[in-house]
Amino acid sequence: METIEKLTKTLRSHGMKITPQRLMIFKVLENNTSHPSAEDVYKRVKKVYPAVSFTTIYKTLETLRKLGEIREFAIDDDRKHYDPNTEIHHHAICSACKKILDVFEDFSPHVKLPDFIEKDYTVSGFQISFFVTCKECN
Amino acid sequence: METIEKLTKTLRSHGMKITPQRLMIFKVLENNTSHPSAEDVYKRVKKVYPAVSFTTIYKTLETLRKLGEIREFAIDDDRKHYDPNTEIHHHAICSACKKILDVFEDFSPHVKLPDFIEKDYTVSGFQISFFVTCKECN
DNA sequence: CTGTGTGCAAAACGTTTGCATGCCT
DNA sequence: AGGCATGCAAACGTTTTGCACACAG
């Protein structure tokens, strides 16, 4: 995700409007490495704007996703999570507490599909999920 | 997943019963590399046993999962998928048609968490998702 | 002023459970 | 006969939509 200023310009250039709710959503997402669900974002925005609705959060997240500003991903089975960091990176998830850690190491030199598969498929990228147990849960 | 015969013995040894519905579920899962959802399994079983209920499929899949005979995983955002192949392997998913291809290459010599992370985490494994477009969708 | 965004309520969807009945062992 | 499995229906939690009103541009 870009800075709030850039994001604002991007939305405006698409004929979209900037509202206080949206600005607050941007603020919650900025530099957020907690991989929040829509509900998580909702709770944080609600602290500042108690009248905000889940629908607004949901629709704005969907807007940001369509613009490519955030990424939606399925890592635990219960709900969808969002990641404002759209750069390629990997995740380590604690099977006990479900916390997700970002892993920025570049594995691309060593990870590629076997040739006989790559022949028939266009590969746009890959993502590694490490299954771990964190210090606190150990 | 083991052969149907072995699976039958395993269930029996746990005091569980073998029913025609279950046998059909086993049959659908055996050598199945399509990564079906519960609904997918339901549809296939229903062709042979039109009276079968989704609940039965659901509960049996859950039983098999607890026994470690199949694996549940989240790769697309919409529903859970099951994989009767519980050996370590990776997946390539077509972003257009959502079909999932198994990738059996062993990347473990090259893929590990950075030392400073590994210090605090116990790693039980990793899984790579390749994002691809398949020949048909290209 | 126009059209997008908001918020409520309800629908849709997949997953899960309670319970009475059925059937495997 | 006993106990696990089945199937119905309903509960559940999350995601998604329709619509009237609000407000940013």
mmCIF file of C-alpha atoms (C1' of nucleotides) in Angstrom:
data_model
loop_
_atom_site.group_PDB
_atom_site.id
_atom_site.type_symbol
_atom_site.label_atom_id
_atom_site.label_comp_id
_atom_site.label_asym_id
_atom_site.label_seq_id
_atom_site.Cartn_x
_atom_site.Cartn_y
_atom_site.Cartn_z
ATOM 1 C CA MET A 1 0.000 0.000 0.000
ATOM 2 C CA GLU A 2 1.201 3.466 -0.816
ATOM 3 C CA THR A 3 1.223 6.440 1.490
ATOM 4 C CA ILE A 4 -2.136 7.921 2.417
ATOM 5 C CA GLU A 5 -1.479 10.929 0.195
ATOM 6 C CA LYS A 6 -0.744 8.836 -2.874
ATOM 7 C CA LEU A 7 -3.655 6.571 -2.114
ATOM 8 C CA THR A 8 -5.941 9.589 -1.909
ATOM 9 C CA LYS A 9 -4.798 10.749 -5.326
ATOM 10 C CA THR A 10 -5.261 7.285 -6.783
ATOM 11 C CA LEU A 11 -8.834 7.065 -5.561
ATOM 12 C CA ARG A 12 -9.644 10.588 -6.749
ATOM 13 C CA SER A 13 -8.233 9.847 -10.189
ATOM 14 C CA HIS A 14 -10.695 6.961 -10.375
ATOM 15 C CA GLY A 15 -13.615 9.246 -9.559
ATOM 16 C CA MET A 16 -13.790 7.936 -6.020
ATOM 17 C CA LYS A 17 -14.349 10.042 -2.958
ATOM 18 C CA ILE A 18 -12.309 10.501 0.185
ATOM 19 C CA THR A 19 -14.338 10.354 3.374
ATOM 20 C CA PRO A 20 -13.319 10.511 7.023
ATOM 21 C CA GLN A 21 -14.136 6.814 7.371
ATOM 22 C CA ARG A 22 -11.880 5.957 4.459
ATOM 23 C CA LEU A 23 -9.057 8.082 5.795
ATOM 24 C CA MET A 24 -9.321 6.231 9.073
ATOM 25 C CA ILE A 25 -9.267 2.879 7.277
ATOM 26 C CA PHE A 26 -6.154 4.010 5.401
ATOM 27 C CA LYS A 27 -4.571 4.980 8.708
ATOM 28 C CA VAL A 28 -5.318 1.591 10.224
ATOM 29 C CA LEU A 29 -3.818 -0.182 7.224
ATOM 30 C CA GLU A 30 -0.726 1.997 6.840
ATOM 31 C CA ASN A 31 2.350 0.027 7.868
ATOM 32 C CA ASN A 32 0.091 -2.607 9.354
ATOM 33 C CA THR A 33 1.839 -5.970 9.516
ATOM 34 C CA SER A 34 -0.808 -7.713 11.586
ATOM 35 C CA HIS A 35 -2.663 -9.175 8.570
ATOM 36 C CA PRO A 36 -6.049 -8.013 9.829
ATOM 37 C CA SER A 37 -9.409 -9.430 8.886
ATOM 38 C CA ALA A 38 -12.197 -7.054 7.871
ATOM 39 C CA GLU A 39 -13.544 -7.430 11.394
ATOM 40 C CA ASP A 40 -10.174 -6.428 12.852
ATOM 41 C CA VAL A 41 -10.088 -3.265 10.762
ATOM 42 C CA TYR A 42 -13.692 -2.564 11.723
ATOM 43 C CA LYS A 43 -12.907 -2.737 15.439
ATOM 44 C CA ARG A 44 -9.963 -0.379 15.132
ATOM 45 C CA VAL A 45 -11.865 2.172 13.056
ATOM 46 C CA LYS A 46 -14.809 1.939 15.415
ATOM 47 C CA LYS A 47 -12.694 3.159 18.316
ATOM 48 C CA VAL A 48 -12.416 6.509 16.561
ATOM 49 C CA TYR A 49 -15.718 6.507 14.673
ATOM 50 C CA PRO A 50 -18.135 4.499 16.807
ATOM 51 C CA ALA A 51 -20.891 4.995 14.247
ATOM 52 C CA VAL A 52 -18.997 3.392 11.383
ATOM 53 C CA SER A 53 -20.579 0.307 9.866
ATOM 54 C CA PHE A 54 -18.992 -2.966 8.948
ATOM 55 C CA THR A 55 -20.406 -2.543 5.449
ATOM 56 C CA THR A 56 -18.299 0.554 4.910
ATOM 57 C CA ILE A 57 -15.142 -1.242 5.978
ATOM 58 C CA TYR A 58 -16.021 -4.196 3.821
ATOM 59 C CA LYS A 59 -16.735 -2.156 0.731
ATOM 60 C CA THR A 60 -13.663 0.013 1.090
ATOM 61 C CA LEU A 61 -11.397 -2.992 1.560
ATOM 62 C CA GLU A 62 -12.907 -4.472 -1.569
ATOM 63 C CA THR A 63 -12.248 -1.213 -3.403
ATOM 64 C CA LEU A 64 -8.625 -1.175 -2.265
ATOM 65 C CA ARG A 65 -8.241 -4.790 -3.264
ATOM 66 C CA LYS A 66 -9.569 -4.092 -6.757
ATOM 67 C CA LEU A 67 -7.150 -1.217 -7.078
ATOM 68 C CA GLY A 68 -4.345 -3.564 -6.086
ATOM 69 C CA GLU A 69 -3.493 -1.515 -3.004
ATOM 70 C CA ILE A 70 -4.012 -4.366 -0.584
ATOM 71 C CA ARG A 71 -4.002 -8.104 -0.965
ATOM 72 C CA GLU A 72 -6.580 -10.565 0.263
ATOM 73 C CA PHE A 73 -5.335 -13.968 1.273
ATOM 74 C CA ALA A 74 -6.512 -17.205 2.843
ATOM 75 C CA ILE A 75 -4.168 -18.597 5.406
ATOM 76 C CA ASP A 76 -6.329 -19.671 8.271
ATOM 77 C CA ASP A 77 -9.551 -21.415 7.474
ATOM 78 C CA ASP A 78 -11.901 -19.133 9.321
ATOM 79 C CA ARG A 79 -11.780 -15.757 7.696
ATOM 80 C CA LYS A 80 -10.110 -13.720 5.020
ATOM 81 C CA HIS A 81 -7.131 -11.587 5.869
ATOM 82 C CA TYR A 82 -5.759 -8.486 4.232
ATOM 83 C CA ASP A 83 -2.188 -7.439 3.743
ATOM 84 C CA PRO A 84 -1.401 -3.822 2.851
ATOM 85 C CA ASN A 85 2.083 -4.930 1.885
ATOM 86 C CA THR A 86 1.628 -6.022 -1.714
ATOM 87 C CA GLU A 87 5.316 -6.688 -2.322
ATOM 88 C CA ILE A 88 6.310 -10.295 -2.640
ATOM 89 C CA HIS A 89 6.954 -11.828 0.731
ATOM 90 C CA HIS A 90 6.208 -14.963 2.660
ATOM 91 C CA HIS A 91 4.431 -15.856 5.859
ATOM 92 C CA ALA A 92 5.088 -17.918 8.944
ATOM 93 C CA ILE A 93 1.929 -18.827 10.817
ATOM 94 C CA CYS A 94 1.843 -20.147 14.362
ATOM 95 C CA SER A 95 -0.464 -23.128 14.444
ATOM 96 C CA ALA A 96 -1.357 -22.369 18.048
ATOM 97 C CA CYS A 97 -2.098 -18.636 18.194
ATOM 98 C CA LYS A 98 -2.501 -18.076 14.432
ATOM 99 C CA LYS A 99 -0.265 -15.027 14.475
ATOM 100 C CA ILE A 100 1.337 -14.385 11.112
ATOM 101 C CA LEU A 101 4.912 -13.217 10.701
ATOM 102 C CA ASP A 102 6.251 -11.667 7.505
ATOM 103 C CA VAL A 103 9.278 -13.300 5.926
ATOM 104 C CA PHE A 104 11.094 -11.107 3.447
ATOM 105 C CA GLU A 105 13.828 -13.455 2.304
ATOM 106 C CA ASP A 106 14.013 -13.845 -1.469
ATOM 107 C CA PHE A 107 13.723 -17.506 -2.359
ATOM 108 C CA SER A 108 13.152 -16.971 -6.062
ATOM 109 C CA PRO A 109 16.600 -18.166 -7.151
ATOM 110 C CA HIS A 110 15.833 -21.575 -5.677
ATOM 111 C CA VAL A 111 12.125 -21.988 -6.087
ATOM 112 C CA LYS A 112 10.753 -22.652 -9.519
ATOM 113 C CA LEU A 113 8.372 -25.088 -11.119
ATOM 114 C CA PRO A 114 9.872 -28.147 -12.803
ATOM 115 C CA ASP A 115 10.530 -27.488 -16.496
ATOM 116 C CA PHE A 116 7.906 -29.916 -17.737
ATOM 117 C CA ILE A 117 5.263 -27.978 -15.849
ATOM 118 C CA GLU A 118 6.574 -24.518 -16.621
ATOM 119 C CA LYS A 119 6.223 -25.364 -20.293
ATOM 120 C CA ASP A 120 2.431 -25.296 -20.008
ATOM 121 C CA TYR A 121 1.928 -22.719 -17.294
ATOM 122 C CA THR A 122 2.656 -19.035 -16.953
ATOM 123 C CA VAL A 123 3.992 -18.458 -13.468
ATOM 124 C CA SER A 124 3.260 -15.080 -11.951
ATOM 125 C CA GLY A 125 4.814 -15.786 -8.583
ATOM 126 C CA PHE A 126 4.789 -17.964 -5.523
ATOM 127 C CA GLN A 127 4.219 -17.684 -1.847
ATOM 128 C CA ILE A 128 5.607 -19.781 0.946
ATOM 129 C CA SER A 129 3.693 -20.498 4.146
ATOM 130 C CA PHE A 130 5.858 -21.707 6.987
ATOM 131 C CA PHE A 131 4.035 -23.662 9.655
ATOM 132 C CA VAL A 132 5.594 -22.775 12.967
ATOM 133 C CA THR A 133 5.059 -22.547 16.681
ATOM 134 C CA CYS A 134 6.153 -19.259 18.182
ATOM 135 C CA LYS A 135 8.176 -18.725 21.350
ATOM 136 C CA GLU A 136 5.156 -17.780 23.459
ATOM 137 C CA CYS A 137 3.179 -20.852 22.387
ATOM 138 C CA ASN A 138 6.069 -23.239 22.828
ATOM 139 C CA MET B 1 -4.657 -41.473 2.191
ATOM 140 C CA GLU B 2 -4.157 -45.205 2.374
ATOM 141 C CA THR B 3 -5.946 -47.814 0.305
ATOM 142 C CA ILE B 4 -9.608 -48.365 1.037
ATOM 143 C CA GLU B 5 -8.820 -51.695 2.715
ATOM 144 C CA LYS B 6 -6.290 -50.177 5.091
ATOM 145 C CA LEU B 7 -8.548 -47.230 5.748
ATOM 146 C CA THR B 8 -11.367 -49.593 6.617
ATOM 147 C CA LYS B 9 -9.161 -51.372 9.141
ATOM 148 C CA THR B 10 -8.013 -48.095 10.631
ATOM 149 C CA LEU B 11 -11.581 -46.926 11.189
ATOM 150 C CA ARG B 12 -12.637 -50.272 12.634
ATOM 151 C CA SER B 13 -9.706 -50.268 15.027
ATOM 152 C CA HIS B 14 -10.988 -46.946 16.317
ATOM 153 C CA GLY B 15 -14.424 -48.366 16.963
ATOM 154 C CA MET B 16 -15.829 -46.658 13.899
ATOM 155 C CA LYS B 17 -18.232 -48.220 11.452
ATOM 156 C CA ILE B 18 -18.003 -48.794 7.738
ATOM 157 C CA THR B 19 -21.133 -47.808 5.861
ATOM 158 C CA PRO B 20 -21.956 -47.769 2.166
ATOM 159 C CA GLN B 21 -21.843 -43.968 2.248
ATOM 160 C CA ARG B 22 -18.383 -44.011 3.762
ATOM 161 C CA LEU B 23 -17.122 -46.552 1.268
ATOM 162 C CA MET B 24 -18.337 -44.314 -1.519
ATOM 163 C CA ILE B 25 -16.614 -41.320 0.038
ATOM 164 C CA PHE B 26 -13.392 -43.327 0.244
ATOM 165 C CA LYS B 27 -13.776 -44.260 -3.380
ATOM 166 C CA VAL B 28 -14.223 -40.647 -4.400
ATOM 167 C CA LEU B 29 -11.146 -39.628 -2.447
ATOM 168 C CA GLU B 30 -8.884 -42.475 -3.518
ATOM 169 C CA ASN B 31 -6.193 -41.174 -5.858
ATOM 170 C CA ASN B 32 -8.109 -37.954 -6.144
ATOM 171 C CA THR B 33 -5.826 -35.100 -7.125
ATOM 172 C CA SER B 34 -8.567 -32.577 -7.764
ATOM 173 C CA HIS B 35 -8.449 -31.079 -4.263
ATOM 174 C CA PRO B 36 -12.203 -31.260 -3.810
ATOM 175 C CA SER B 37 -14.303 -29.230 -1.425
ATOM 176 C CA ALA B 38 -16.844 -30.979 0.786
ATOM 177 C CA GLU B 39 -19.474 -29.923 -1.720
ATOM 178 C CA ASP B 40 -17.510 -31.512 -4.566
ATOM 179 C CA VAL B 41 -17.314 -34.811 -2.718
ATOM 180 C CA TYR B 42 -21.009 -34.544 -1.907
ATOM 181 C CA LYS B 43 -21.951 -34.129 -5.560
ATOM 182 C CA ARG B 44 -19.907 -37.138 -6.621
ATOM 183 C CA VAL B 45 -21.272 -39.387 -3.891
ATOM 184 C CA LYS B 46 -24.781 -38.200 -4.611
ATOM 185 C CA LYS B 47 -24.601 -39.539 -8.143
ATOM 186 C CA VAL B 48 -24.458 -43.040 -6.698
ATOM 187 C CA TYR B 49 -26.416 -42.478 -3.481
ATOM 188 C CA PRO B 50 -28.913 -39.735 -4.273
ATOM 189 C CA ALA B 51 -30.253 -39.870 -0.712
ATOM 190 C CA VAL B 52 -26.927 -39.091 0.932
ATOM 191 C CA SER B 53 -26.798 -35.925 2.982
ATOM 192 C CA PHE B 54 -24.184 -33.236 3.032
ATOM 193 C CA THR B 55 -23.906 -33.707 6.787
ATOM 194 C CA THR B 56 -22.667 -37.240 6.321
ATOM 195 C CA ILE B 57 -19.988 -36.111 3.893
ATOM 196 C CA TYR B 58 -19.011 -33.298 6.171
ATOM 197 C CA LYS B 59 -18.752 -35.463 9.269
ATOM 198 C CA THR B 60 -16.842 -38.221 7.531
ATOM 199 C CA LEU B 61 -14.354 -35.771 6.034
ATOM 200 C CA GLU B 62 -13.880 -34.326 9.503
ATOM 201 C CA THR B 63 -13.310 -37.848 10.844
ATOM 202 C CA LEU B 64 -10.727 -38.593 8.177
ATOM 203 C CA ARG B 65 -9.033 -35.290 8.852
ATOM 204 C CA LYS B 66 -8.767 -36.060 12.558
ATOM 205 C CA LEU B 67 -7.300 -39.447 11.743
ATOM 206 C CA GLY B 68 -4.742 -37.708 9.566
ATOM 207 C CA GLU B 69 -5.925 -39.511 6.448
ATOM 208 C CA ILE B 70 -6.720 -36.357 4.534
ATOM 209 C CA ARG B 71 -5.605 -32.776 4.845
ATOM 210 C CA GLU B 72 -7.718 -29.664 4.900
ATOM 211 C CA PHE B 73 -6.260 -26.546 3.370
ATOM 212 C CA ALA B 74 -7.196 -22.993 2.465
ATOM 213 C CA ILE B 75 -6.027 -21.936 -0.949
ATOM 214 C CA ASP B 76 -8.929 -20.164 -2.527
ATOM 215 C CA ASP B 77 -10.906 -17.768 -0.422
ATOM 216 C CA ASP B 78 -14.304 -19.297 -0.866
ATOM 217 C CA ARG B 79 -14.283 -22.739 0.643
ATOM 218 C CA LYS B 80 -12.117 -25.320 2.280
ATOM 219 C CA HIS B 81 -10.472 -27.966 0.189
ATOM 220 C CA TYR B 82 -9.323 -31.450 1.034
ATOM 221 C CA ASP B 83 -6.301 -33.345 -0.153
ATOM 222 C CA PRO B 84 -6.138 -37.125 0.298
ATOM 223 C CA ASN B 85 -2.435 -36.916 -0.416
ATOM 224 C CA THR B 86 -0.952 -36.126 2.976
ATOM 225 C CA GLU B 87 2.662 -36.325 1.877
ATOM 226 C CA ILE B 88 4.517 -33.050 1.704
ATOM 227 C CA HIS B 89 3.977 -31.389 -1.632
ATOM 228 C CA HIS B 90 3.211 -28.022 -3.102
ATOM 229 C CA HIS B 91 0.488 -26.503 -5.224
ATOM 230 C CA ALA B 92 0.172 -24.452 -8.365
ATOM 231 C CA ILE B 93 -3.171 -22.699 -8.652
ATOM 232 C CA CYS B 94 -4.510 -21.159 -11.836
ATOM 233 C CA SER B 95 -5.817 -17.718 -11.024
ATOM 234 C CA ALA B 96 -8.384 -18.000 -13.808
ATOM 235 C CA CYS B 97 -9.976 -21.419 -13.408
ATOM 236 C CA LYS B 98 -8.779 -22.129 -9.851
ATOM 237 C CA LYS B 99 -7.591 -25.592 -10.760
ATOM 238 C CA ILE B 100 -4.860 -26.824 -8.467
ATOM 239 C CA LEU B 101 -1.865 -28.809 -9.663
ATOM 240 C CA ASP B 102 0.336 -30.864 -7.362
ATOM 241 C CA VAL B 103 4.039 -30.087 -7.335
ATOM 242 C CA PHE B 104 6.190 -32.806 -5.842
ATOM 243 C CA GLU B 105 9.616 -31.224 -6.098
ATOM 244 C CA ASP B 106 11.516 -31.130 -2.807
ATOM 245 C CA PHE B 107 12.527 -27.568 -2.048
ATOM 246 C CA SER B 108 13.516 -28.173 1.556
ATOM 247 C CA PRO B 109 17.274 -27.889 0.976
ATOM 248 C CA HIS B 110 16.774 -24.306 -0.197
ATOM 249 C CA VAL B 111 13.853 -23.049 1.790
ATOM 250 C CA LYS B 112 14.350 -22.232 5.427
ATOM 251 C CA LEU B 113 13.569 -19.379 7.735
ATOM 252 C CA PRO B 114 16.322 -16.819 8.363
ATOM 253 C CA ASP B 115 18.365 -17.748 11.427
ATOM 254 C CA PHE B 116 17.208 -14.832 13.527
ATOM 255 C CA ILE B 117 13.637 -16.016 13.143
ATOM 256 C CA GLU B 118 14.332 -19.712 13.475
ATOM 257 C CA LYS B 119 15.867 -18.977 16.868
ATOM 258 C CA ASP B 120 12.424 -18.145 18.283
ATOM 259 C CA TYR B 121 10.195 -20.427 16.238
ATOM 260 C CA THR B 122 9.810 -24.145 15.854
ATOM 261 C CA VAL B 123 9.281 -24.883 12.186
ATOM 262 C CA SER B 124 7.183 -27.920 11.388
ATOM 263 C CA GLY B 125 7.161 -27.463 7.639
ATOM 264 C CA PHE B 126 6.299 -25.174 4.761
ATOM 265 C CA GLN B 127 4.114 -25.129 1.745
ATOM 266 C CA ILE B 128 4.579 -23.275 -1.500
ATOM 267 C CA SER B 129 1.698 -21.934 -3.563
ATOM 268 C CA PHE B 130 2.595 -21.087 -7.122
ATOM 269 C CA PHE B 131 0.307 -18.588 -8.790
ATOM 270 C CA VAL B 132 -0.033 -19.593 -12.397
ATOM 271 C CA THR B 133 -2.191 -19.431 -15.478
ATOM 272 C CA CYS B 134 -2.705 -22.759 -17.153
ATOM 273 C CA LYS B 135 -2.521 -23.551 -20.845
ATOM 274 C CA GLU B 136 -6.285 -23.596 -21.339
ATOM 275 C CA CYS B 137 -6.765 -20.237 -19.631
ATOM 276 C CA ASN B 138 -3.907 -18.562 -21.447
ATOM 277 C "C1'" DC C 1 -26.069 19.182 -8.563
ATOM 278 C "C1'" DT C 2 -24.392 14.577 -9.553
ATOM 279 C "C1'" DG C 3 -22.934 10.474 -8.301
ATOM 280 C "C1'" DT C 4 -20.276 7.934 -5.048
ATOM 281 C "C1'" DG C 5 -20.150 6.438 -0.096
ATOM 282 C "C1'" DT C 6 -22.522 5.205 4.085
ATOM 283 C "C1'" DG C 7 -25.211 2.464 7.103
ATOM 284 C "C1'" DC C 8 -29.068 -0.453 8.097
ATOM 285 C "C1'" DA C 9 -31.175 -4.617 7.468
ATOM 286 C "C1'" DA C 10 -31.567 -8.670 5.324
ATOM 287 C "C1'" DA C 11 -29.933 -12.252 2.109
ATOM 288 C "C1'" DA C 12 -26.632 -15.468 0.820
ATOM 289 C "C1'" DC C 13 -23.237 -18.760 1.699
ATOM 290 C "C1'" DG C 14 -20.460 -22.285 3.729
ATOM 291 C "C1'" DT C 15 -19.764 -24.542 7.968
ATOM 292 C "C1'" DT C 16 -21.258 -26.693 12.129
ATOM 293 C "C1'" DT C 17 -24.441 -28.741 15.595
ATOM 294 C "C1'" DG C 18 -28.622 -31.134 18.054
ATOM 295 C "C1'" DC C 19 -31.399 -34.702 17.869
ATOM 296 C "C1'" DA C 20 -34.246 -38.612 16.532
ATOM 297 C "C1'" DT C 21 -33.813 -42.585 13.759
ATOM 298 C "C1'" DG C 22 -31.120 -46.214 11.324
ATOM 299 C "C1'" DC C 23 -27.891 -49.674 10.910
ATOM 300 C "C1'" DC C 24 -23.110 -51.749 11.457
ATOM 301 C "C1'" DT C 25 -20.736 -54.789 14.431
ATOM 302 C "C1'" DA D 1 -28.321 -55.011 22.085
ATOM 303 C "C1'" DG D 2 -25.297 -51.179 22.064
ATOM 304 C "C1'" DG D 3 -23.258 -47.507 20.039
ATOM 305 C "C1'" DC D 4 -21.700 -45.106 16.157
ATOM 306 C "C1'" DA D 5 -23.532 -43.090 11.641
ATOM 307 C "C1'" DT D 6 -27.078 -40.853 9.098
ATOM 308 C "C1'" DG D 7 -30.015 -37.204 7.674
ATOM 309 C "C1'" DC D 8 -32.998 -33.432 8.637
ATOM 310 C "C1'" DA D 9 -33.422 -28.948 10.140
ATOM 311 C "C1'" DA D 10 -31.818 -25.283 12.261
ATOM 312 C "C1'" DA D 11 -27.963 -22.362 14.227
ATOM 313 C "C1'" DC D 12 -23.904 -20.014 13.365
ATOM 314 C "C1'" DG D 13 -20.411 -16.711 11.658
ATOM 315 C "C1'" DT D 14 -18.791 -14.424 7.806
ATOM 316 C "C1'" DT D 15 -19.432 -12.327 3.467
ATOM 317 C "C1'" DT D 16 -22.307 -9.923 0.293
ATOM 318 C "C1'" DT D 17 -26.231 -7.169 -1.473
ATOM 319 C "C1'" DG D 18 -30.355 -3.742 -1.941
ATOM 320 C "C1'" DC D 19 -31.822 0.403 -0.908
ATOM 321 C "C1'" DA D 20 -32.610 5.046 1.024
ATOM 322 C "C1'" DC D 21 -30.164 8.796 2.691
ATOM 323 C "C1'" DA D 22 -25.787 11.604 3.251
ATOM 324 C "C1'" DC D 23 -22.148 14.093 1.564
ATOM 325 C "C1'" DA D 24 -17.683 14.828 -1.298
ATOM 326 C "C1'" DG D 25 -16.426 16.797 -5.511
#
